Coordinates of C-alpha atoms in Angstrom, one line a residue:
M1 CA -32.9 -17.2 19.3
D2 CA -35.8 -19.4 20.4
D3 CA -39.1 -18.7 18.8
K4 CA -40.7 -18.1 22.2
H5 CA -38.0 -15.5 23.1
R6 CA -38.4 -13.8 19.7
A7 CA -42.1 -13.7 20.1
N8 CA -41.8 -12.2 23.6
I9 CA -39.7 -9.3 22.3
I10 CA -42.0 -8.6 19.3
E11 CA -45.2 -8.8 21.4
N12 CA -43.8 -6.5 24.1
T13 CA -41.9 -4.1 21.9
D14 CA -44.0 -1.1 23.1
K15 CA -43.3 -2.0 26.7
L16 CA -39.6 -2.4 26.1
I17 CA -39.5 1.0 24.2
N18 CA -41.3 2.8 27.0
R19 CA -38.9 1.3 29.6
T20 CA -35.6 2.0 27.9
K21 CA -33.7 4.9 26.3
Y22 CA -32.8 4.5 22.7
E23 CA -29.4 6.2 22.8
K24 CA -28.1 4.3 25.8
L25 CA -29.4 1.0 24.6
A26 CA -27.9 1.4 21.1
H27 CA -24.5 2.4 22.6
A28 CA -24.5 -0.6 24.9
C29 CA -25.5 -3.0 22.1
K30 CA -22.6 -1.7 20.0
A31 CA -20.1 -1.9 23.0
K32 CA -21.1 -5.5 23.8
G33 CA -20.9 -6.6 20.2
L34 CA -24.6 -7.5 19.9
L35 CA -25.0 -5.0 17.1
S36 CA -22.3 -3.7 14.8
P37 CA -21.8 0.0 13.9
I38 CA -23.0 -0.7 10.4
M39 CA -26.2 -2.3 11.7
L40 CA -26.8 0.8 13.9
Q41 CA -26.2 3.1 10.9
N42 CA -28.8 1.2 8.9
L43 CA -31.3 1.4 11.8
E44 CA -30.8 5.2 11.9
K45 CA -31.7 5.6 8.3
I46 CA -35.5 6.1 7.8
E47 CA -36.7 6.3 4.2
P48 CA -37.9 9.9 3.4
D49 CA -41.2 8.7 1.9
M50 CA -41.9 6.7 5.0
C51 CA -41.5 9.6 7.5
V52 CA -43.4 12.4 5.8
N53 CA -44.9 14.7 8.5
W54 CA -43.3 12.5 11.2
S55 CA -42.2 14.3 14.3
E56 CA -38.7 13.7 15.8
D57 CA -40.3 11.6 18.5
E58 CA -42.0 9.4 15.9
K59 CA -38.7 8.9 14.1
Q60 CA -37.0 8.0 17.3
Y61 CA -39.8 5.5 18.1
E62 CA -39.3 3.8 14.7
R63 CA -35.5 3.5 15.3
H64 CA -36.2 2.1 18.8
K65 CA -38.6 -0.4 17.4
R66 CA -36.1 -1.5 14.7
L67 CA -33.4 -2.0 17.3
F68 CA -35.5 -4.6 19.2
I69 CA -36.6 -6.3 16.0
K70 CA -33.0 -6.5 14.8
I71 CA -31.9 -8.1 18.1
T72 CA -34.4 -10.9 17.5
K73 CA -32.3 -11.9 14.4
R74 CA -28.9 -11.8 16.1
G75 CA -28.4 -15.5 16.9
P76 CA -29.0 -18.0 19.6
T77 CA -27.5 -16.0 22.5
A78 CA -29.0 -12.6 21.6
Y79 CA -31.8 -12.9 24.2
Q80 CA -29.4 -13.6 27.0
E81 CA -27.1 -10.8 25.8
L82 CA -30.0 -8.4 25.8
R83 CA -30.9 -9.4 29.3
M84 CA -27.3 -8.7 30.5
I85 CA -27.3 -5.3 28.7
L86 CA -30.6 -4.3 30.4
A87 CA -29.3 -5.4 33.7
D88 CA -26.1 -3.4 33.2
L89 CA -28.1 -0.3 32.3
K90 CA -30.4 -0.9 35.3
Y91 CA -33.5 -1.0 33.2
D92 CA -35.1 -3.3 35.7
S93 CA -38.7 -2.9 34.5
A94 CA -37.7 -3.8 30.9
L95 CA -35.7 -6.8 32.3
C96 CA -38.8 -8.0 34.0
V97 CA -40.6 -8.2 30.6
L98 CA -37.9 -10.6 29.4
N99 CA -37.6 -12.6 32.6
A100 CA -41.4 -13.0 33.0
L101 CA -41.4 -15.6 30.2
D102 CA -39.4 -18.2 32.1
D103 CA -39.9 -18.8 35.8
D104 CA -36.5 -20.3 36.1
S105 CA -34.7 -17.5 34.2
R106 CA -34.4 -15.1 37.1
M107 CA -30.8 -13.9 37.4
R108 CA -28.8 -14.7 40.5
S109 CA -26.0 -12.5 39.3
I110 CA -24.6 -11.0 36.2
Q111 CA -21.4 -13.0 36.5
K112 CA -23.3 -16.2 36.7
R113 CA -25.2 -15.4 33.5
E114 CA -22.1 -14.5 31.7
D115 CA -20.5 -17.8 32.8
Q116 CA -23.5 -19.7 31.6
K117 CA -23.5 -17.9 28.3
Y118 CA -19.8 -18.7 27.7
E119 CA -20.4 -22.3 28.8
R120 CA -23.1 -22.8 26.1
Q121 CA -21.2 -21.0 23.4
L122 CA -18.1 -23.1 24.0
S123 CA -20.1 -26.2 23.3
G124 CA -18.3 -26.0 20.0
I125 CA -15.3 -27.4 21.9
R126 CA -17.0 -29.8 24.3
E127 CA -20.5 -30.9 23.3
C128 CA -20.1 -30.7 19.6
E129 CA -16.6 -32.2 20.1
T130 CA -15.1 -30.6 17.0
L131 CA -12.5 -28.0 16.5
I132 CA -11.7 -27.6 12.9
T133 CA -9.2 -25.4 11.2
T134 CA -10.0 -24.0 7.9
N135 CA -9.4 -20.9 5.8
G136 CA -12.5 -21.4 3.7
N137 CA -12.1 -21.6 0.0
N138 CA -8.5 -20.8 -1.0
N139 CA -9.8 -19.5 -4.3
N140 CA -12.1 -17.0 -2.7
N141 CA -10.5 -13.8 -1.8
S142 CA -13.5 -12.2 -0.2
N143 CA -13.4 -13.8 3.2
D144 CA -11.9 -17.0 4.6
M145 CA -14.4 -17.4 7.4
H146 CA -17.2 -19.9 7.0
C147 CA -20.6 -18.4 7.3
I148 CA -24.3 -19.2 7.2
D149 CA -27.3 -17.2 6.0
R150 CA -29.4 -15.5 8.7
S151 CA -33.1 -15.0 8.3
D152 CA -32.5 -11.3 7.7
G153 CA -30.4 -12.0 4.6
A154 CA -27.1 -11.1 6.1
K155 CA -24.2 -13.4 6.6
K156 CA -23.5 -14.7 10.1
E157 CA -19.8 -15.2 10.7
L158 CA -18.4 -18.3 12.4
N159 CA -17.7 -16.1 15.4
I160 CA -17.6 -17.5 18.9
N161 CA -19.4 -14.4 20.1
K162 CA -22.5 -15.3 18.1
S163 CA -22.5 -19.0 17.2
N164 CA -23.4 -22.3 18.8
C165 CA -21.8 -25.2 17.1
S166 CA -24.1 -27.8 18.7
N167 CA -27.2 -26.6 16.9
E168 CA -26.1 -24.4 14.0
I169 CA -22.7 -25.1 12.5
M170 CA -20.6 -28.2 12.1
L171 CA -17.3 -27.3 10.6
E172 CA -15.7 -29.7 8.1
E173 CA -12.1 -30.7 7.8
F174 CA -9.9 -28.7 5.6
T175 CA -8.5 -31.3 3.2
D176 CA -7.4 -29.3 0.2
E177 CA -3.8 -29.4 -1.1
I178 CA -1.7 -26.5 0.1
Y179 CA 0.9 -24.8 -2.0
P180 CA 2.3 -21.9 0.0
K181 CA 4.1 -19.1 -1.9
M182 CA 6.9 -19.3 0.7
R183 CA 9.0 -22.4 0.3
L184 CA 8.9 -24.3 3.6
D185 CA 11.0 -27.3 4.6
V186 CA 9.7 -28.4 8.0
K187 CA 12.5 -30.3 9.7
K188 CA 11.4 -33.6 11.4
S189 CA 12.4 -34.7 14.9
T190 CA 14.4 -37.8 15.6
A191 CA 13.2 -38.2 19.1
V192 CA 10.5 -37.0 21.5
H193 CA 12.1 -34.1 23.4
T194 CA 11.7 -33.3 27.1
H195 CA 12.9 -30.6 29.5
P196 CA 14.7 -32.1 32.6
K197 CA 13.9 -29.2 35.0
L198 CA 10.7 -27.4 33.8
G199 CA 8.7 -30.5 32.8
T200 CA 7.2 -31.0 29.4
Y201 CA 3.7 -30.9 27.9
P202 CA 2.9 -34.3 26.4
M203 CA 3.3 -34.1 22.6
Q204 CA 3.8 -37.7 21.5
S205 CA 0.5 -38.9 20.1
Q206 CA 0.3 -40.0 16.5
Y207 CA -3.3 -39.0 15.9
N208 CA -4.1 -36.5 18.6
R209 CA -1.0 -34.3 18.5
G210 CA -2.9 -31.0 18.3
V211 CA -5.7 -29.0 16.7
F212 CA -5.0 -25.9 14.6
F213 CA -8.0 -23.5 14.3
M214 CA -7.7 -20.5 12.0
V215 CA -9.9 -17.5 11.3
N216 CA -8.6 -15.4 8.4
I217 CA -10.8 -12.4 7.4
I218 CA -9.8 -10.6 4.3
D219 CA -12.8 -8.5 3.2
F220 CA -15.1 -6.4 5.3
L221 CA -18.6 -5.1 4.7
S222 CA -17.6 -1.8 6.4
N223 CA -15.1 0.6 4.9
D224 CA -12.1 -1.2 6.4
E225 CA -9.4 -1.9 3.8
P226 CA -9.2 -5.5 2.5
R227 CA -6.3 -7.4 4.0
R228 CA -4.4 -8.0 0.8
G229 CA -1.6 -10.6 1.2
A230 CA -3.5 -12.5 3.9
E231 CA -4.2 -15.4 1.6
G232 CA -0.5 -16.3 1.7
D233 CA -0.5 -16.2 5.5
A234 CA -3.3 -18.7 5.6
E235 CA -1.6 -21.1 3.2
S236 CA 1.7 -20.9 5.0
L237 CA 0.2 -21.5 8.5
L238 CA -2.0 -24.4 7.2
Y239 CA 1.0 -26.0 5.5
L240 CA 3.2 -25.5 8.6
F241 CA 0.8 -27.1 11.1
R242 CA -0.1 -30.0 8.8
E243 CA 3.7 -30.7 8.7
L244 CA 3.8 -30.4 12.5
D245 CA 1.3 -33.3 12.7
A246 CA -1.5 -31.0 14.0
L247 CA -4.9 -32.0 12.9
L248 CA -6.9 -29.7 10.7
N249 CA -10.0 -31.6 12.1
S250 CA -10.6 -33.1 15.5
K251 CA -13.8 -34.9 16.5
Y252 CA -12.5 -35.7 20.0
T253 CA -11.0 -32.7 21.6
T254 CA -10.7 -34.5 24.9
N255 CA -7.8 -36.4 23.5
T256 CA -6.1 -33.5 21.8
E257 CA -2.6 -32.7 23.3
C258 CA -2.4 -29.1 22.1
F259 CA -4.6 -26.4 20.7
V260 CA -3.4 -23.5 18.5
M261 CA -5.7 -20.7 17.3
A262 CA -4.7 -18.0 14.7
L263 CA -7.1 -15.0 14.5
M264 CA -6.1 -12.8 11.5
T265 CA -8.2 -9.6 11.0
H266 CA -8.1 -5.9 11.7
G267 CA -7.5 -4.8 15.3
T268 CA -7.2 -1.7 17.4
R269 CA -7.2 -0.3 21.0
D270 CA -10.2 1.7 22.1
D271 CA -10.6 4.7 24.3
D272 CA -10.8 2.6 27.4
G273 CA -7.6 0.6 26.6
F274 CA -9.4 -2.5 25.4
E275 CA -8.1 -4.3 22.4
R276 CA -10.7 -5.2 19.9
V277 CA -10.9 -7.1 16.6
T278 CA -13.3 -6.6 13.6
F279 CA -15.2 -9.4 11.9
H280 CA -16.4 -9.5 8.3
D281 CA -19.9 -8.1 9.0
G282 CA -18.6 -5.2 11.1
S283 CA -19.0 -6.8 14.5
I284 CA -16.4 -5.6 16.9
V285 CA -15.3 -8.0 19.8
K286 CA -13.0 -7.5 22.7
V287 CA -9.9 -9.7 22.5
E288 CA -10.3 -10.5 26.2
D289 CA -13.8 -11.8 25.6
I290 CA -12.3 -14.3 23.0
E291 CA -9.7 -15.4 25.5
R292 CA -12.3 -15.9 28.2
Y293 CA -13.8 -18.8 26.3
F294 CA -10.7 -20.7 27.3
H295 CA -11.0 -20.3 31.0
N296 CA -10.4 -23.6 32.7
H297 CA -13.9 -23.7 34.2
I298 CA -15.4 -23.2 30.8
C299 CA -13.1 -25.0 28.4
R300 CA -12.7 -28.2 30.4
N301 CA -11.5 -30.4 27.5
L302 CA -8.4 -28.2 27.2
Q303 CA -7.5 -28.0 30.9
N304 CA -3.8 -28.5 31.6
K305 CA -3.1 -28.6 27.9
P306 CA -1.0 -26.0 26.0
K307 CA -3.1 -23.4 24.3
I308 CA -1.4 -21.0 21.8
F309 CA -3.0 -17.9 20.4
I310 CA -1.5 -16.3 17.4
F311 CA -2.7 -12.6 17.1
P312 CA -0.9 -10.9 14.2
F313 CA -3.4 -7.9 14.1
C314 CA -2.6 -4.3 15.1
R315 CA -2.9 -3.4 18.7
G316 CA -3.3 0.4 18.1
N317 CA -2.5 3.0 15.4
I318 CA 1.0 4.2 16.4
A319 CA 3.5 4.2 13.5
D320 CA 3.6 5.1 9.8
M321 CA 1.7 3.1 7.1
G322 CA 5.1 2.1 5.7
I323 CA 5.7 1.7 2.0
K324 CA 2.9 3.3 0.1
G325 CA 1.1 0.8 -2.0
K326 CA 3.3 -2.1 -0.7
I327 CA 2.9 -2.3 3.0
Q328 CA -0.4 -2.4 4.8
T329 CA -1.3 -2.6 8.5
D330 CA -3.9 -4.6 10.2
S331 CA -5.5 -1.7 12.1
V332 CA -8.8 0.2 12.1
S333 CA -9.3 3.8 13.3
Y334 CA -7.4 4.8 16.3
I335 CA -9.0 6.2 19.5
S336 CA -6.6 7.7 21.9
G337 CA -6.7 6.9 25.6
N338 CA -4.8 5.5 28.5
A339 CA -3.7 1.9 28.1
K340 CA -5.0 -0.6 30.5
T341 CA -4.3 -4.3 31.0
N342 CA -7.4 -6.4 30.7
I343 CA -6.3 -10.0 30.5
P344 CA -8.4 -12.7 32.1
Q345 CA -6.8 -15.3 34.4
L346 CA -6.0 -18.3 32.2
S347 CA -3.5 -21.1 32.5
D348 CA -1.4 -23.1 30.0
V349 CA -1.9 -20.2 27.6
F350 CA 0.7 -18.6 25.4
I351 CA -0.3 -15.6 23.4
C352 CA 1.8 -14.5 20.4
Y353 CA 1.4 -10.8 19.4
A354 CA 2.7 -9.3 16.2
A355 CA 3.0 -5.9 17.8
S356 CA 3.4 -4.2 21.1
P357 CA 0.3 -2.6 22.8
G358 CA -0.7 0.6 21.0
F359 CA 1.3 -0.2 17.8
K360 CA 0.5 -1.3 14.3
S361 CA 1.7 -4.5 12.7
H362 CA 2.8 -4.6 9.1
R363 CA 1.7 -6.8 6.2
D364 CA 3.2 -7.0 2.7
V365 CA 0.4 -7.1 0.2
E366 CA 2.2 -9.8 -1.7
A367 CA 4.2 -11.8 0.9
G368 CA 1.8 -11.4 3.8
S369 CA 2.3 -10.4 7.4
W370 CA 5.8 -9.8 8.6
Y371 CA 5.1 -11.7 11.8
I372 CA 3.5 -14.7 10.1
Q373 CA 6.4 -14.9 7.6
K374 CA 8.9 -15.1 10.4
F375 CA 6.7 -17.4 12.5
V376 CA 6.5 -20.1 9.8
E377 CA 10.2 -19.7 8.9
M378 CA 11.4 -20.1 12.5
M379 CA 8.9 -22.9 13.3
A380 CA 9.8 -24.9 10.2
A381 CA 13.5 -24.6 10.9
N382 CA 13.5 -25.2 14.7
A383 CA 10.4 -27.0 15.9
H384 CA 12.1 -30.4 15.5
D385 CA 14.4 -29.9 18.5
T386 CA 13.6 -26.5 20.1
S387 CA 10.9 -25.6 22.7
F388 CA 8.2 -23.3 21.5
E389 CA 9.1 -20.4 23.9
E390 CA 12.6 -20.4 22.5
I391 CA 11.3 -20.3 19.0
V392 CA 9.0 -17.4 19.8
K393 CA 12.1 -15.4 20.9
M394 CA 13.7 -16.2 17.6
I395 CA 10.5 -15.0 15.8
Q396 CA 10.5 -11.8 17.7
A397 CA 14.2 -11.1 17.0
E398 CA 13.8 -11.8 13.3
T399 CA 10.6 -9.6 13.1
S400 CA 12.4 -6.7 14.8
K401 CA 15.1 -6.7 12.0
L402 CA 12.5 -5.7 9.3
R403 CA 12.1 -2.1 8.2
T404 CA 9.8 -0.1 5.9
V405 CA 11.4 2.3 3.5
D406 CA 10.7 5.0 6.1
G407 CA 12.6 3.1 8.8
H408 CA 9.6 2.0 10.8
L409 CA 9.9 -1.3 12.6
Q410 CA 7.7 -3.7 14.4
T411 CA 8.3 -5.1 17.9
A412 CA 6.5 -8.5 18.4
N413 CA 6.0 -9.7 21.9
S414 CA 4.3 -12.5 23.8
V415 CA 2.4 -13.2 27.0
N416 CA 2.8 -16.3 29.1
M417 CA -0.2 -17.1 31.2
G418 CA 0.6 -20.1 33.4
F419 CA 2.4 -21.7 30.5
N420 CA 4.8 -23.3 32.9
K421 CA 6.2 -26.3 31.0
A422 CA 8.2 -26.7 27.9
L423 CA 6.4 -27.4 24.7
F424 CA 8.1 -29.4 21.9
F425 CA 6.1 -30.2 18.8
N426 CA 8.2 -33.2 17.9
P427 CA 7.1 -33.4 14.2
G428 CA 7.4 -36.8 12.6
V429 CA 7.8 -38.9 15.7
W430 CA 5.4 -40.4 18.2
L431 CA 5.3 -42.9 21.0
D432 CA 1.7 -44.1 20.7

């Protein structure tokens, strides 16, 4: 957050408090991911020696004040996010306090503000011109996301909902040697393959074949169970895509032929049917908000290029936990509700899910995710001469054969969003 915006909130805290309701504002901040549930719990706690003889109104005022102060420490887009929340809640008088600082900051529409926010945040793809894949330090089991220290002493995750690569974070290439537990023999192509009827996405460059970007969260500051076995998933995926000639670092995304993102963390489906994922610091983000960063009008460098999302997390809480002490699931607490479809309009996007909507995905604490195991196996064996969509069907078929000791299974599925050409990875061969 800019110093002038931070100062504006602090100097006008009383005005903002008087023009908003604490409960509604706190709920909206949590729903939008501006503040995590853990952060709000900490705001609610007032030290006993501090509030001696305080009335309930005075305690509520203190919580309200802390909420605004906390927002000033929530990253470069927090001011804009607060504006959007105030607009959604129709707190017009409070919104005027924020808008008065900048004559040119008056909002034409909420949608336009959202688009501008996503445009700036995606500068990690365009302006910064770097998309790096990394799983952090392979010897660190706490968390495989890169992070930086915030002024409030907490860790700020490399989380596209809160970061701006152009002025805060420059990712570095993952260059470590990789020794996956699973033995992988990635077969190489003998020719560049094409599809005579569908058309084919270009995958023939020697140095710009693709970018693999991975977020692998193992430990959480909240009470969520650590994702044991996820280290093996990270190693297997990194090894696989390095063998597929994908770059683990790209300085020029305009030339990249393909983009693959793996997001490995806990997931669930909320009461409104939205799928959400949890980050290390307790932040909860809608999956559709992550997908939105790849809209064609926002992510121009990847227009007309294949974009693959690998989402092995749970999509609900239906199913048994599996083998006690052996099998885990990538879910958080389940909230019942009617399922809805909330997928933004994208093109050239293929989403790989480890589970069906509402269901858990299974992860062996030693071998790793069922889905990731089969993903790397099938890709290693078939990417040399088989299109990606065909391989995904093989992955889904193999995953469906697995069972826990209680007989529970997992049905992987996929979503094609304008992914209208064939994609061959062609490992080991190139034409330029």
